Amino acid sequence: MTLRAIARELGITAPALYRYYDSHDALLRQLCDDICADMATVLQADLAADTSGQVGCQVRAVCHSFRRWAVAHPQEFALVFASPRDPLGADQFGSVFLQLAGGLIASNLTATHADDPVPAALHEDLVGFQQVLIDAVGAHGVTIGDDELNLGKIYHVVQSWVRLYGHVALEVFGRFPFAVTNPEPMFDSMIDQLLTDIGFDEDEHQGR
């Protein structure tokens, strides 16, 4: 994706683009911002459509919405996730997930996983991430203090995002380690296990 190609598509000269963007990275950053905003709108709509009133079902709705969006928009997904450089300077897709599913998960984790062991090598990183997560879930209306959201709970939220992203990326990029004609049952099973590990009751997160 070069400035020259973008300018040609717009019918202007490449130097003219610098009246709007300082650099190629700045243009990509804006494009990724727009992509993430579009995806967030879809996730929020699907979350609002869930009327179960059960947090586990809401988490499932967000996760399925993310998968559907990624599969339907492989080029946009690849631009944000698979760029050799990080045009955002941060994982904005991860931030969207944390604001939605992370807030729901964190609200449930306040009562569970208080004493779960966390690898010592990750302590420093997770401490640094603690305020990021508190701010993210706060943006979604969940107020949690740093005394409530300990390292064990943060570790589970991060693991949830890694597992979700890993499955979706393998599916979008066609990189499953063996032939899978229908990845959806595997995704459903993974989400079931993820929610069970976090501490949701099976009947709740399956809507029974």
Coordinates of C-alpha atoms in Angstrom, one line a residue:
M1 CA 0.0 0.0 0.0
T2 CA 2.0 3.0 -1.3
L3 CA 1.2 6.6 -1.3
R4 CA 1.5 6.7 -5.0
A5 CA -1.0 4.0 -5.5
I6 CA -3.5 5.6 -3.0
A7 CA -3.1 9.0 -4.8
R8 CA -3.7 7.4 -8.2
E9 CA -6.9 5.8 -6.9
L10 CA -8.0 9.2 -5.6
G11 CA -7.1 11.0 -8.8
I12 CA -4.5 13.3 -7.1
T13 CA -0.7 13.4 -6.9
A14 CA 1.2 11.6 -4.2
P15 CA 2.6 14.9 -2.8
A16 CA -0.9 16.2 -2.5
L17 CA -1.6 13.6 0.1
Y18 CA 0.8 15.3 2.5
R19 CA -1.7 18.1 2.8
Y20 CA -3.8 15.6 4.7
Y21 CA -1.3 13.2 6.3
D22 CA 2.2 13.8 7.5
S23 CA 3.5 10.4 6.5
H24 CA 2.6 6.9 5.1
D25 CA 2.3 5.7 8.7
A26 CA 0.0 8.5 9.6
L27 CA -2.3 7.5 6.7
L28 CA -2.2 3.8 7.8
R29 CA -3.0 4.8 11.3
Q30 CA -6.1 6.7 10.3
L31 CA -7.2 3.8 8.1
C32 CA -6.7 1.3 11.0
D33 CA -8.6 3.7 13.3
D34 CA -11.5 3.7 10.9
I35 CA -11.4 -0.1 10.6
C36 CA -11.4 -0.6 14.3
A37 CA -14.2 1.9 14.8
D38 CA -16.3 0.1 12.2
M39 CA -15.6 -3.3 13.9
A40 CA -16.5 -1.8 17.3
T41 CA -19.8 -0.6 16.0
V42 CA -20.6 -4.1 14.8
L43 CA -19.6 -5.7 18.1
Q44 CA -21.6 -3.2 20.1
A45 CA -24.7 -3.8 18.0
D46 CA -24.4 -7.6 18.4
L47 CA -23.9 -7.2 22.1
A48 CA -26.9 -5.0 22.4
A49 CA -29.0 -7.6 20.5
D50 CA -28.4 -10.1 23.2
T51 CA -31.3 -9.9 25.6
S52 CA -30.4 -12.9 27.8
G53 CA -29.2 -10.7 30.7
Q54 CA -26.5 -13.3 31.3
V55 CA -22.9 -12.1 31.3
G56 CA -21.6 -15.4 29.9
C57 CA -24.0 -15.2 26.9
Q58 CA -22.9 -11.6 26.3
V59 CA -19.3 -12.6 26.2
R60 CA -20.2 -15.3 23.7
A61 CA -22.1 -12.8 21.6
V62 CA -19.0 -10.5 21.4
C63 CA -16.7 -13.4 20.6
H64 CA -18.9 -14.7 17.8
S65 CA -19.3 -11.2 16.5
F66 CA -15.6 -10.7 16.3
R67 CA -15.1 -14.0 14.5
R68 CA -17.8 -13.2 11.9
W69 CA -16.4 -9.7 11.3
A70 CA -12.9 -11.0 10.8
V71 CA -13.9 -13.8 8.4
A72 CA -16.0 -11.3 6.4
H73 CA -13.2 -8.7 6.3
P74 CA -9.9 -10.6 5.9
Q75 CA -8.1 -7.7 4.2
E76 CA -9.0 -5.3 7.0
F77 CA -8.1 -7.9 9.6
A78 CA -4.8 -8.5 7.9
L79 CA -3.9 -4.8 7.8
V80 CA -4.4 -4.3 11.5
F81 CA -3.1 -7.7 12.7
A82 CA -0.6 -8.9 10.2
S83 CA 1.2 -5.7 9.2
P84 CA 5.0 -6.1 9.6
R85 CA 4.9 -2.8 11.3
D86 CA 2.5 -1.6 13.9
P87 CA 0.8 1.5 12.4
L88 CA -1.2 2.0 15.5
G89 CA 1.5 1.9 18.0
A90 CA -0.9 -0.2 20.1
D91 CA -3.2 -3.1 19.7
Q92 CA -6.5 -1.3 19.1
F93 CA -8.4 -4.4 18.2
G94 CA -7.3 -5.8 21.5
S95 CA -8.5 -2.6 23.1
V96 CA -12.0 -3.0 21.6
F97 CA -12.2 -6.5 22.9
L98 CA -11.1 -5.4 26.4
Q99 CA -13.7 -2.6 26.4
L100 CA -16.5 -5.0 25.5
A101 CA -15.7 -8.7 26.5
G102 CA -13.0 -7.6 28.9
G103 CA -15.4 -5.5 30.9
L104 CA -17.9 -8.4 31.1
I105 CA -15.3 -10.9 32.0
A106 CA -13.7 -8.7 34.6
S107 CA -17.0 -8.1 36.3
N108 CA -17.3 -11.9 36.7
L109 CA -13.7 -12.4 37.7
T110 CA -14.1 -10.2 40.8
A111 CA -15.4 -13.2 42.6
T112 CA -13.1 -15.8 41.2
H113 CA -9.5 -16.6 40.4
A114 CA -8.2 -14.4 43.3
D115 CA -5.4 -16.8 44.1
D116 CA -4.6 -18.4 40.7
P117 CA -0.9 -18.7 40.2
V118 CA 0.7 -16.4 37.6
P119 CA 4.1 -17.2 36.1
A120 CA 6.7 -15.0 37.9
A121 CA 8.2 -13.9 34.6
L122 CA 4.9 -12.2 33.6
H123 CA 4.4 -10.2 36.9
E124 CA 6.0 -7.0 35.7
D125 CA 4.1 -7.0 32.4
L126 CA 0.8 -7.7 34.1
V127 CA 1.3 -5.0 36.7
G128 CA 1.9 -2.5 33.9
F129 CA -1.2 -3.8 32.1
Q130 CA -3.4 -3.5 35.2
Q131 CA -4.3 0.2 34.8
V132 CA -4.8 -0.3 31.0
L133 CA -7.4 -2.9 31.8
I134 CA -9.1 -0.9 34.5
D135 CA -9.4 2.1 32.1
A136 CA -10.7 -0.2 29.3
V137 CA -13.4 -1.8 31.4
G138 CA -14.2 1.6 32.9
A139 CA -15.0 2.9 29.4
H140 CA -17.6 0.2 29.2
G141 CA -19.2 1.2 32.5
V142 CA -17.6 -1.4 34.8
T143 CA -15.8 0.2 37.8
I144 CA -13.1 -2.1 39.3
G145 CA -10.3 -1.0 41.7
D146 CA -6.8 -2.2 41.4
D147 CA -7.3 -4.1 44.7
E148 CA -10.1 -6.1 43.1
L149 CA -8.5 -6.7 39.7
N150 CA -5.4 -8.6 40.8
L151 CA -2.8 -10.3 38.7
G152 CA -4.6 -13.6 38.5
K153 CA -7.7 -12.0 37.1
I154 CA -5.7 -9.9 34.6
Y155 CA -3.9 -13.1 33.5
H156 CA -7.2 -14.8 32.7
V157 CA -8.5 -11.8 30.7
V158 CA -5.2 -11.7 28.6
Q159 CA -5.3 -15.4 28.1
S160 CA -8.9 -15.1 26.9
W161 CA -7.9 -12.6 24.2
V162 CA -4.9 -14.6 23.1
R163 CA -7.0 -17.8 22.6
L164 CA -9.8 -15.9 20.8
Y165 CA -7.4 -14.1 18.5
G166 CA -5.3 -17.2 17.8
H167 CA -8.3 -19.2 16.6
V168 CA -9.7 -16.4 14.5
A169 CA -6.3 -15.6 12.9
L170 CA -5.8 -19.2 12.0
E171 CA -9.2 -19.3 10.4
V172 CA -8.9 -16.0 8.5
F173 CA -5.5 -16.8 7.1
G174 CA -6.3 -20.5 6.3
R175 CA -3.6 -21.8 8.6
F176 CA -5.3 -24.5 10.6
P177 CA -2.8 -27.3 11.2
F178 CA -5.1 -29.8 9.6
A179 CA -8.1 -29.7 7.2
V180 CA -11.2 -28.3 8.9
T181 CA -14.2 -28.0 6.6
N182 CA -16.2 -26.2 9.3
P183 CA -14.3 -24.4 12.0
E184 CA -17.4 -23.1 13.8
P185 CA -17.8 -26.2 16.1
M186 CA -14.1 -25.8 17.2
F187 CA -14.7 -22.2 17.9
D188 CA -17.8 -23.0 19.9
S189 CA -15.9 -25.6 21.9
M190 CA -13.0 -23.2 22.5
I191 CA -15.4 -20.4 23.8
D192 CA -17.2 -23.0 26.1
Q193 CA -13.8 -23.9 27.6
L194 CA -12.7 -20.3 27.8
L195 CA -15.9 -19.3 29.7
T196 CA -15.7 -22.3 32.0
D197 CA -12.0 -21.6 32.8
I198 CA -12.9 -18.0 33.7
G199 CA -15.6 -19.2 36.0
F200 CA -18.9 -18.9 34.2
D201 CA -21.5 -21.5 34.9
E202 CA -22.0 -23.8 31.8
D203 CA -25.8 -23.3 31.8
E204 CA -25.4 -19.5 31.9
H205 CA -23.0 -19.1 29.0
Q206 CA -24.9 -21.5 26.8
G207 CA -28.2 -19.7 27.6
R208 CA -30.0 -22.5 29.3

